[in-house]
């Protein structure tokens, strides 16, 4: 592949359409056109020039804007499908997803589940789509930005006639010389913040070239963002744990290697009150009923001191008290604790009285902590109760034996052994809510239910996200890129002497209306004629023919 | 203060309506093709009315903010009115650049429709639920709405382009779809008329019904029930008996509203066709006779260029920052988030098609229209039908 030498002396890489320096049309096909395709300055793009090896083909595939747009459209449609029914992560955990979709949405739900749309956004093909967009971004950008940069850098002031007259904005003023008006033109252009270059009495005024780099910069931002999103899959970068803490309970914060502990001092739920809160809310409160005002967990954060040995209670140093609310997470050393859920009035303690069934006489009370029960309760005077088995969430299993569904005390049941002076071997009693079973015949004593105590439970999310810096950086770079590319326009105006005439041509990457107004202001009082918008002229002619 | 604030909104609404008429007048009295636009007397009045309306609505916004203690963008009524205001503001900015009165004739009716639509929702000042208690509410929601407002101007400009360029002498796919767009706008008006009528008549009927989990529930309709709820039992005496009972999965009340609005739209559209004796778009054609299509095309494109970064910032970046603070993660595939992404992807495709594939003119105008449809879908359908985490905005 040979480089192409233009008649102006500049050596262009193979595949160049317009000479980088003078703009002469090098590609035969382009010569027939009335207007030039100025998009990438007619530079030699790899994807246009080479198409032989497999690498060429892959490169060309991903560097095509058409392919890029298709990838965007397919992603867009897939995403829309993903919103028709709630995603798996948002369905209530009442039954397996497989049943849930059919149960709630019938045959459509079943189909939706079978096609995998219930988990669309983490499906392999969706990730492949996003990854392809990422690859397309990189290749598209490289394919264009390098030759574009070279071409813009190599451009000379004096341009080839064929280049000028094929610009969209172009005009000729006969019997004129720039020499006389040159200083005035220069001054006016500079006043409009153009960077003006002069060669052989020809002018090139250019401004905001940096706007051309906007698209590539925003693509870099997007790539950094996507890389940030991928970093999450590296172990240790991302923590997403749920932590339920009861009031009064101290728990280790998961994923902190036993370094941090929190105590839930109190969970607070506040509801708007028509009478106490601002009057303006009255009607809304009446219409909606209960509107929550605040979810808050008052916690104390501790740090474990010294070496922590498994199984041993560490020494805790208090770091701070904090009220975790929605929108106000507790943050420490890269971790954040969020208020996300709660459970009110969970059973906490249950008390009983050891009672003689016949006389009703009581021999002392015992209170069982349902979350951490003691096994022995000494009531004095030779009376004691032993907890043989405990089922926090009791049910009868398939074999008829009592089991527990979970470790949460929703329906506690106990097997007690009651020892009394007259029954030193003890009597066994199975106690559950509203029922007592005496497995070994009639007992003399029973445990009479006395009362319960409840407390609230805070549901917190433990989050660590070490990928945020990349996400933020990507976002900032993207914004800089789009603003740079969209709020400024790269404008060039050529004012050149060609065989005793003055040729004015102009190019902008967008906002033609703006550049035309600017040219008008610059050319006023210079004796030069306002150039035409050749594209609009064509259109007007077409319209006239139609009419 | 609340009632003063509401009055200011009403004044703004009336001023916008008048401005629309004057923009119409400004077009009719123009002659010849205009490259450099000079605003005539009618146009001048129209602009003054628009600015006055905008200031009045700004007053509404500020007073309501003071009264409620939070930026009034926290429910459907507040957000949608703000979107209307953003649309007017965006129009004024674009107008300042291009000075073409015709843009007002197409933008202001859309703004009027948006505000009228907003007023059909409960106008109570609602207290903020915990998730909304953050200054990000103001930053995220307002920026997103402004972005969408600017993008909506591109729709108005695209519509002008289509009305002008589509040949109405013979029926084609293009005339059909343009009429569909017109019908969509008219149906919004139909919804406004029907809801206002039943609201004026103070129509109510109550049902007992059984929801999809087989729990008994009660529902109150504010329009005669064409579609009744699952196993519905009419409690209000003498009220309209439903014609059709729908399964528990479908929200019968919302479906009923949709059917009524659609019916209202059909009647209005039918009447218009009877009076005009031609397509709605065809009868708008005289207004756009003298417009420079190239200019309109550029306005449409420019609005996307200005609006896209604002939309990205408000609807994605600020949204992600807030989501990280309130919902523990910056992105969670909530339907509203996904639809913001879809909108963003769509406009990204729009820009690439235009820049690299040369989709100017009519293709670009159609894309601007589709973009607006997606924005409206995200505003209306996602809030009211799909719901999700943003569902508090649905009442």
Short mmCIF file of C-alpha atoms in Angstrom, two decimals, chain B residues 29 59 138 140 148 156 159 177 190-191 202 237 252 255 311 323 332 339 342 344 350 370 376 379:
data_model
loop_
_atom_site.label_atom_id
_atom_site.label_comp_id
_atom_site.label_asym_id
_atom_site.label_seq_id
_atom_site.Cartn_x
_atom_site.Cartn_y
_atom_site.Cartn_z
CA UNK B 29 -50.10 37.84 8.72
CA UNK B 59 -44.56 32.46 41.05
CA UNK B 138 -34.71 19.29 43.68
CA UNK B 140 -32.33 15.52 40.03
CA UNK B 148 -36.92 16.72 28.76
CA UNK B 156 -42.36 20.66 18.17
CA UNK B 159 -43.68 18.32 13.89
CA UNK B 177 -48.56 8.30 11.16
CA UNK B 190 -59.94 14.19 25.42
CA UNK B 191 -58.68 12.93 28.77
CA UNK B 202 -68.75 15.28 41.07
CA UNK B 237 -77.03 3.21 44.24
CA UNK B 252 -59.90 -1.83 36.05
CA UNK B 255 -58.26 0.91 32.15
CA UNK B 311 -31.00 15.20 30.23
CA UNK B 323 -29.88 6.45 44.10
CA UNK B 332 -30.89 -0.99 40.13
CA UNK B 339 -36.73 4.07 30.70
CA UNK B 342 -33.87 3.94 26.94
CA UNK B 344 -30.84 8.32 26.53
CA UNK B 350 -30.58 9.88 16.95
CA UNK B 370 -40.47 9.19 18.53
CA UNK B 376 -44.10 10.81 27.48
CA UNK B 379 -43.74 10.16 32.33
#
